[in-house]
Coordinates of C-alpha atoms in Angstrom, one line a residue:
X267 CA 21.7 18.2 274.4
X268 CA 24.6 17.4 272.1
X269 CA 23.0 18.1 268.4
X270 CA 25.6 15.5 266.6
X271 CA 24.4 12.4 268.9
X272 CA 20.8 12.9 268.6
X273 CA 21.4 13.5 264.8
X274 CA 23.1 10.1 265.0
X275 CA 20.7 8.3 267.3
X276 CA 17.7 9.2 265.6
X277 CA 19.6 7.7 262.5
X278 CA 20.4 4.6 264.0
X279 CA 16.7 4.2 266.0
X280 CA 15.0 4.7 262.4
X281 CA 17.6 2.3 260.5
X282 CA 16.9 -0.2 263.2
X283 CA 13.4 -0.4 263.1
X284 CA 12.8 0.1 259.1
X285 CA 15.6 -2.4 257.8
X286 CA 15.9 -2.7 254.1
X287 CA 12.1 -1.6 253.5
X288 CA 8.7 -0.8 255.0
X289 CA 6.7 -3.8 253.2
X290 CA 3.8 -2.7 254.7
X291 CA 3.9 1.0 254.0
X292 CA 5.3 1.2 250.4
X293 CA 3.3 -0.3 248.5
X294 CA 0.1 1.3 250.0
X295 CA 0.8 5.2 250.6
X296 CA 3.4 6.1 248.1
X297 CA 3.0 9.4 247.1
X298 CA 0.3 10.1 249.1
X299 CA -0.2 12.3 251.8
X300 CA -1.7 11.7 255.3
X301 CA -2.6 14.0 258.5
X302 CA -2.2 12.7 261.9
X303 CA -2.5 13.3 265.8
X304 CA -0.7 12.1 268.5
X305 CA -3.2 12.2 271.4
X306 CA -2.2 11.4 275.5
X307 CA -3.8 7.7 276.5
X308 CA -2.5 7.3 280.0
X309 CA -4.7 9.1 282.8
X310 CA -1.7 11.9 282.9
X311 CA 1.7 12.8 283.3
X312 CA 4.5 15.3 282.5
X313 CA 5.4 15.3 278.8
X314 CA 8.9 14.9 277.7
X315 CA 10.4 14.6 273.7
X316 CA 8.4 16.4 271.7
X317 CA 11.4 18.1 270.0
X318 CA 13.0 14.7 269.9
X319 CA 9.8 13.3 268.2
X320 CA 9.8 16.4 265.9
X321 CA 13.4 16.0 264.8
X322 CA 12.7 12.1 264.0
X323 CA 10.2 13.2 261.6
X324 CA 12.0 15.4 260.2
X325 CA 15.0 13.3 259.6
X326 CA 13.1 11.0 257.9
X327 CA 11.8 13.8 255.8
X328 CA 14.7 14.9 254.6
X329 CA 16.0 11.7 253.9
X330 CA 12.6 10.6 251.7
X331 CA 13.1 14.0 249.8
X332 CA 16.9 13.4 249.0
X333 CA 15.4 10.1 247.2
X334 CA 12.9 11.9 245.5
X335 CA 12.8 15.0 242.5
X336 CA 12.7 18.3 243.0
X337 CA 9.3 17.8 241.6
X338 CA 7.9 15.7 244.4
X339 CA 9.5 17.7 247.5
X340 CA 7.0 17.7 250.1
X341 CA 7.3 19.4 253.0
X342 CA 5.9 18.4 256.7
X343 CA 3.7 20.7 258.4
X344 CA 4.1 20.0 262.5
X345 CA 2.4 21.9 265.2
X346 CA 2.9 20.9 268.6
X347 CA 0.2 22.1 271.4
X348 CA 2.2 21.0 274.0
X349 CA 5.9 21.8 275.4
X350 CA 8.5 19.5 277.8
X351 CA 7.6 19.8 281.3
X352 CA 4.0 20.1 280.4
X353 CA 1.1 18.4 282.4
X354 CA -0.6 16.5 280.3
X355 CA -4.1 14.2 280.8
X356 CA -5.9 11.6 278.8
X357 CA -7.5 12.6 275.8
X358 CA -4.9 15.3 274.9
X359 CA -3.7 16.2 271.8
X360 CA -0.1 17.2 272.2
X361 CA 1.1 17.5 268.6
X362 CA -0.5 17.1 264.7
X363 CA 1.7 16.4 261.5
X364 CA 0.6 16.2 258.1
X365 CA 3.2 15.5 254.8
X366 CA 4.8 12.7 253.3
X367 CA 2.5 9.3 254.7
X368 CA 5.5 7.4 254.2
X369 CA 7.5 9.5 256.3
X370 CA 4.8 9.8 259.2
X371 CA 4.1 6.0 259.3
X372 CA 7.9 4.9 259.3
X373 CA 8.6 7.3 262.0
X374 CA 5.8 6.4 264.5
X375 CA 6.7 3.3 266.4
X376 CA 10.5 5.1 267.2
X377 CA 8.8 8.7 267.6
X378 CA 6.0 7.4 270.0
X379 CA 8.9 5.0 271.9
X380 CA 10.7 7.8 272.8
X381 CA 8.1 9.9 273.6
X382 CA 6.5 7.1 276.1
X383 CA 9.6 6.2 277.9
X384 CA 10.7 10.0 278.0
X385 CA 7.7 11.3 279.8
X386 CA 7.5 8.4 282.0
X387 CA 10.9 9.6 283.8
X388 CA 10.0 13.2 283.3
X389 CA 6.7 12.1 285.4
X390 CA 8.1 9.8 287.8
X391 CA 10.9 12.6 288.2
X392 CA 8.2 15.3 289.0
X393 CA 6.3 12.8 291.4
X394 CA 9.1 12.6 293.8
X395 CA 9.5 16.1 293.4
X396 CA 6.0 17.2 294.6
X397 CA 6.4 14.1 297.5
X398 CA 9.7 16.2 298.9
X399 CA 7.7 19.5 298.5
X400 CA 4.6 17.9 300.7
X401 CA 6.8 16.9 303.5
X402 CA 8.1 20.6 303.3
X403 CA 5.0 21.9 303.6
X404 CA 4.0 19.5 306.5
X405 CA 6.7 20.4 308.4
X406 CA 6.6 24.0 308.1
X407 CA 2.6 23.5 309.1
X408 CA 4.0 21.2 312.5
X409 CA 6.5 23.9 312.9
X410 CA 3.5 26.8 313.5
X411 CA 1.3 24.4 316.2
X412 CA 1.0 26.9 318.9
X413 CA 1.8 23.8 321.5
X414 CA 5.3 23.2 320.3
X415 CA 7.7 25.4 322.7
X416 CA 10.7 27.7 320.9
X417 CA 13.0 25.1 321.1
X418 CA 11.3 22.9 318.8
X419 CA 10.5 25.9 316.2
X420 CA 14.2 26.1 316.3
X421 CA 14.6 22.5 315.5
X422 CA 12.4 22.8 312.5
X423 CA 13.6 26.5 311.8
X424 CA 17.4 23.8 311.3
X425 CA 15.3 20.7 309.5
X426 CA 13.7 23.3 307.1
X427 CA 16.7 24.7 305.8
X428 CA 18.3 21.5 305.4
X429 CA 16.0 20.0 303.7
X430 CA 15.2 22.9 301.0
X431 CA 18.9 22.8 299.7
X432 CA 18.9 19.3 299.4
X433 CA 19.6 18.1 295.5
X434 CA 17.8 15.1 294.5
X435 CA 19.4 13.4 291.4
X436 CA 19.6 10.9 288.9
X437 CA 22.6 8.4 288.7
X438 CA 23.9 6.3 286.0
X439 CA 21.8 3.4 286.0
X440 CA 20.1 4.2 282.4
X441 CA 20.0 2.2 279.4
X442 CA 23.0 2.4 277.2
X443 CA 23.0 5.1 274.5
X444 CA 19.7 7.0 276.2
X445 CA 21.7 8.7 279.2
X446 CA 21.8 12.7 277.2
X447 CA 18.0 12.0 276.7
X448 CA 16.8 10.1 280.4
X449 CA 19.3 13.0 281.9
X450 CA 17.5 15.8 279.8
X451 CA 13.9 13.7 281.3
X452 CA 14.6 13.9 284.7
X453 CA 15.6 17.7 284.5
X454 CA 12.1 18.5 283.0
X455 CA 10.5 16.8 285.8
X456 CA 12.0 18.8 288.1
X457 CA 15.3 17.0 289.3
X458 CA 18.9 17.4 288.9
X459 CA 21.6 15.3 287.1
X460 CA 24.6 13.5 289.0
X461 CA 27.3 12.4 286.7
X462 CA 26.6 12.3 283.3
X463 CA 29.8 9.6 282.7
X464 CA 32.8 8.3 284.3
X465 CA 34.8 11.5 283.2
X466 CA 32.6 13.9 284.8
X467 CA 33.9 13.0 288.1
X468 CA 35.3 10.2 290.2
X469 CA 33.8 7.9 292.3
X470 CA 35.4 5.4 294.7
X471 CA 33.5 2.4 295.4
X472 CA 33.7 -0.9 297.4
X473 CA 36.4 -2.5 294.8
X474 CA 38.0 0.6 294.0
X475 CA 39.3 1.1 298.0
X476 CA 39.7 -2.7 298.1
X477 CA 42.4 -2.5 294.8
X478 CA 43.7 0.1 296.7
X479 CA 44.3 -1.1 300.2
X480 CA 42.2 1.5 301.6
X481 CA 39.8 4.4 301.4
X482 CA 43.1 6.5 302.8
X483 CA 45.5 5.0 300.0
X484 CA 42.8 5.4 297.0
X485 CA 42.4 9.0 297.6
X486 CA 45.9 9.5 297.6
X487 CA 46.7 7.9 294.2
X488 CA 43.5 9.6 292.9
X489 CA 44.8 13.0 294.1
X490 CA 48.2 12.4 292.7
X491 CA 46.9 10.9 288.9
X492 CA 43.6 13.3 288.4
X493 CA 42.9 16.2 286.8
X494 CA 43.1 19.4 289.5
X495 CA 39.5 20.2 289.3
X496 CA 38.2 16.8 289.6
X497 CA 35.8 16.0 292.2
X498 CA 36.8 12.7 293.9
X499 CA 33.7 11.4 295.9
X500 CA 33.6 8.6 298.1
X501 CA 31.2 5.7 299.0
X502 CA 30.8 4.4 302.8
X503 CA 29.1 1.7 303.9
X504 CA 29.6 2.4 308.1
X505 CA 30.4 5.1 310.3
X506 CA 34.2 3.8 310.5
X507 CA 34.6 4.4 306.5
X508 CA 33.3 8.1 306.7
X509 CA 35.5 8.9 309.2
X510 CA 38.3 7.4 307.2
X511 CA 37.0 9.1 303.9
X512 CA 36.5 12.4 305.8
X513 CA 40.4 12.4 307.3
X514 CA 41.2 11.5 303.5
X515 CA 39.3 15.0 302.7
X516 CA 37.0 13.8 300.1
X517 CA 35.3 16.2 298.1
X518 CA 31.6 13.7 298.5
X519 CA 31.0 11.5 300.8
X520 CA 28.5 9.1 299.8
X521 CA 26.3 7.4 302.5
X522 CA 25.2 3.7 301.0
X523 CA 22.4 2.2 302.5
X524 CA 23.1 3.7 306.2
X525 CA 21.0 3.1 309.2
X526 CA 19.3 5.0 311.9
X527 CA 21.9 4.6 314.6
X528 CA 25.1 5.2 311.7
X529 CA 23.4 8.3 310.6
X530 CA 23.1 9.7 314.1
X531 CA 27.0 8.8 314.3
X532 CA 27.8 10.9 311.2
X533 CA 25.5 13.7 312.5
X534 CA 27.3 14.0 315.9
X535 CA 30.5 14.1 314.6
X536 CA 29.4 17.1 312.1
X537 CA 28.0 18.9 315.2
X538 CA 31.9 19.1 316.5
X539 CA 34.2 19.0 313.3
X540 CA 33.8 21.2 310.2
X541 CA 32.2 19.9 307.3
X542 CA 34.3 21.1 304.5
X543 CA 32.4 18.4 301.6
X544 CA 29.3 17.5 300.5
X545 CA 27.0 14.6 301.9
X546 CA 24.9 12.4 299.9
X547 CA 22.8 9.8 300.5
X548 CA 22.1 6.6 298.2
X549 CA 21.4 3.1 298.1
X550 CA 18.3 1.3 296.7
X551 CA 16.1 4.7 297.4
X552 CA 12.7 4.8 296.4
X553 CA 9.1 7.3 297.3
X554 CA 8.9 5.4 300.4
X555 CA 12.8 5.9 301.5
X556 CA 12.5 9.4 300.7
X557 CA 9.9 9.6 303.2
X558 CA 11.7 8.0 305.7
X559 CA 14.5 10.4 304.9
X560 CA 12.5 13.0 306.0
X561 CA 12.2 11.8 309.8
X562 CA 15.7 10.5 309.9
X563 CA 16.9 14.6 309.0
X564 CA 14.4 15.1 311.5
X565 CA 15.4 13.0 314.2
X566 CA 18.9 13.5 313.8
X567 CA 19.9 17.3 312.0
X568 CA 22.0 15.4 309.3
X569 CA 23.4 17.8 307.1
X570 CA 22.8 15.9 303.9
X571 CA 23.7 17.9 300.4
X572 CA 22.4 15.2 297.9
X573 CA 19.8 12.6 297.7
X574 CA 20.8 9.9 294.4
X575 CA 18.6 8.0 292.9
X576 CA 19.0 5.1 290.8
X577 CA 16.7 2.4 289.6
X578 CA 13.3 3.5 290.6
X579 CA 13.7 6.4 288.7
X580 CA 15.1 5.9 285.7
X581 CA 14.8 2.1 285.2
X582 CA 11.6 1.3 286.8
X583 CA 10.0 3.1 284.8
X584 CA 5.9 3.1 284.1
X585 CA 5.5 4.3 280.8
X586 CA 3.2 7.7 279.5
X587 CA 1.1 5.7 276.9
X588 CA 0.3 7.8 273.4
X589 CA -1.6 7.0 270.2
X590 CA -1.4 7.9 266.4
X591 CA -4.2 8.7 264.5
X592 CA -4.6 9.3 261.4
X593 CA -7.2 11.4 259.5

């Protein structure tokens, strides 16, 4: 992650919540020191921000000890027992800090935020994850019933392969100002990253083809105005637009919200023209959709590259609840 814009969001996050003073903590633990635990409440998850927590408190540190003499310079003491992308369960103890108790108590609400929201993608990421890999493994055990003639194996032998260099990703539906941080959360839990901003690629959607004229038109001006190794990817919303945004050789081709029948379309036409982009898949896609993804790829052989998914992953989000306590 870019060192410079957590520097400055941790900044702003503790600026934000402290204001001009901490009326509560000032005049009852200056100069005094305090040891604390930051323990797993939730049943369990997959923990995401500890270095982000760590570098809050240390910020803070930092700053306390520029105010301060020589004299008084206290350092903190952290020791984390648990890393990103580790399972955690209730009752855990994932990191202890003891130092300055100004420092520790100004930085908990923002540190334990974070931490919360953080391992709540990381988990929901991993989730989805494990669902994708359980429909592997069912299929590959369906693939081995001694009733199912060669033909089928075959079938499945196709199915399998698609489906195990299929990307699911994140998009940009994440708060303002979190995206390096929700991007880093989903890659712990065991997910990739689409774009990470609007320069990272471009994307035509319904009102960019409809400024345009046409999917045909847009991807010419695009092609003429971009940058040579820009990707341009198109969204479709029926069978007539992907043929339109294939002709127009898009680099993606974005299926939004497709049916059974347009899917089986798009699949035919693959099995006689040569698919020279990548396909994704998106629209409103959830653990349930992914499920149903599954048969559909069964069903019909579609070559899909990319899964995207928006909301239910990174703005639905069911938090990973964690406590302070101090001793």
């Amino acid at each position: 992650m870019n060192e410079i814009l957590i520097k400055k969001f941790i900044e702003e996050a503790i600026s934000e919540d402290i204001g001009f003073i901490d009326h509560s903590t000032f005049p009852l633990f200056r100069d005094k020191l305090l040891k604390a635990e930051i323990k797993v409440k939730s049943e369990s998850g997959i923990l995401c921000g500890i270095e982000l927590l760590k570098n809050i408190f240390l910020t803070l540190n930092s700053l306390s000890n520029n105010l301060q003499s020589k004299k008084n310079f206290k350092e903190l003491n952290i020791i984390n027992y648990k890393e990103d992308g580790d399972l955690i369960k209730k009752g855990d103890i994932v990191l202890t800090i003891e130092g300055n108790a100004e420092v520790i108590l100004k930085g908990e609400r923002v540190s334990l935020n974070l931490l919360s929201y953080l391992s709540g993608i990381s988990t929901k990421a991993f989730r989805i994850k494990r669902l994708w890999e359980k429909k592997i493994d069912e299929i590959e055990n369906r693939k081995y019933n001694s009733q199912i003639n060669n033909d089928i194996k075959t079938k499945f032998d196709k199915v399998i392969t698609i489906i195990k260099n299929i990307k699911i990703t994140d998009t940009r539906k994440i708060l303002p100002l979190y995206r390096q941080f929700v991007k880093y959360a989903v890659r712990v839990g065991g997910l990739f990253n689409h774009r990470f901003n609007l320069s990272d690629g471009i994307m035509l959607k319904e009102n960019h083809i409809k400024a345009a004229g046409s999917i045909k038109k847009a991807l010419s001006i695009l092609r003429e105005n971009s940058p040579l190794l820009t990707k341009i990817e198109c969204e479709v919303e029926n069978f007539e637009e992907f043929l339109e945004a294939y002709e127009g050789k898009a680099d993606v081709i974005m299926l939004d919200e497709f049916d059974i029948k347009e899917y089986k379309k798009v699949s035919e036409f693959l099995k006689q023209n040569e698919k020279n982009f990548l396909l994704e898949v998106s629209g409103n896609i959830n653990e349930e959709k992914i499920s149903n993804l599954i048969d559909i790829i069964i069903e019909t052989e579609i070559p899909i590259d990319i899964i995207s998914i928006g909301t239910s992953l990174t703005l639905n989000v069911e938090v990973i609840d964690f406590s302070m306590k101090y001793s």
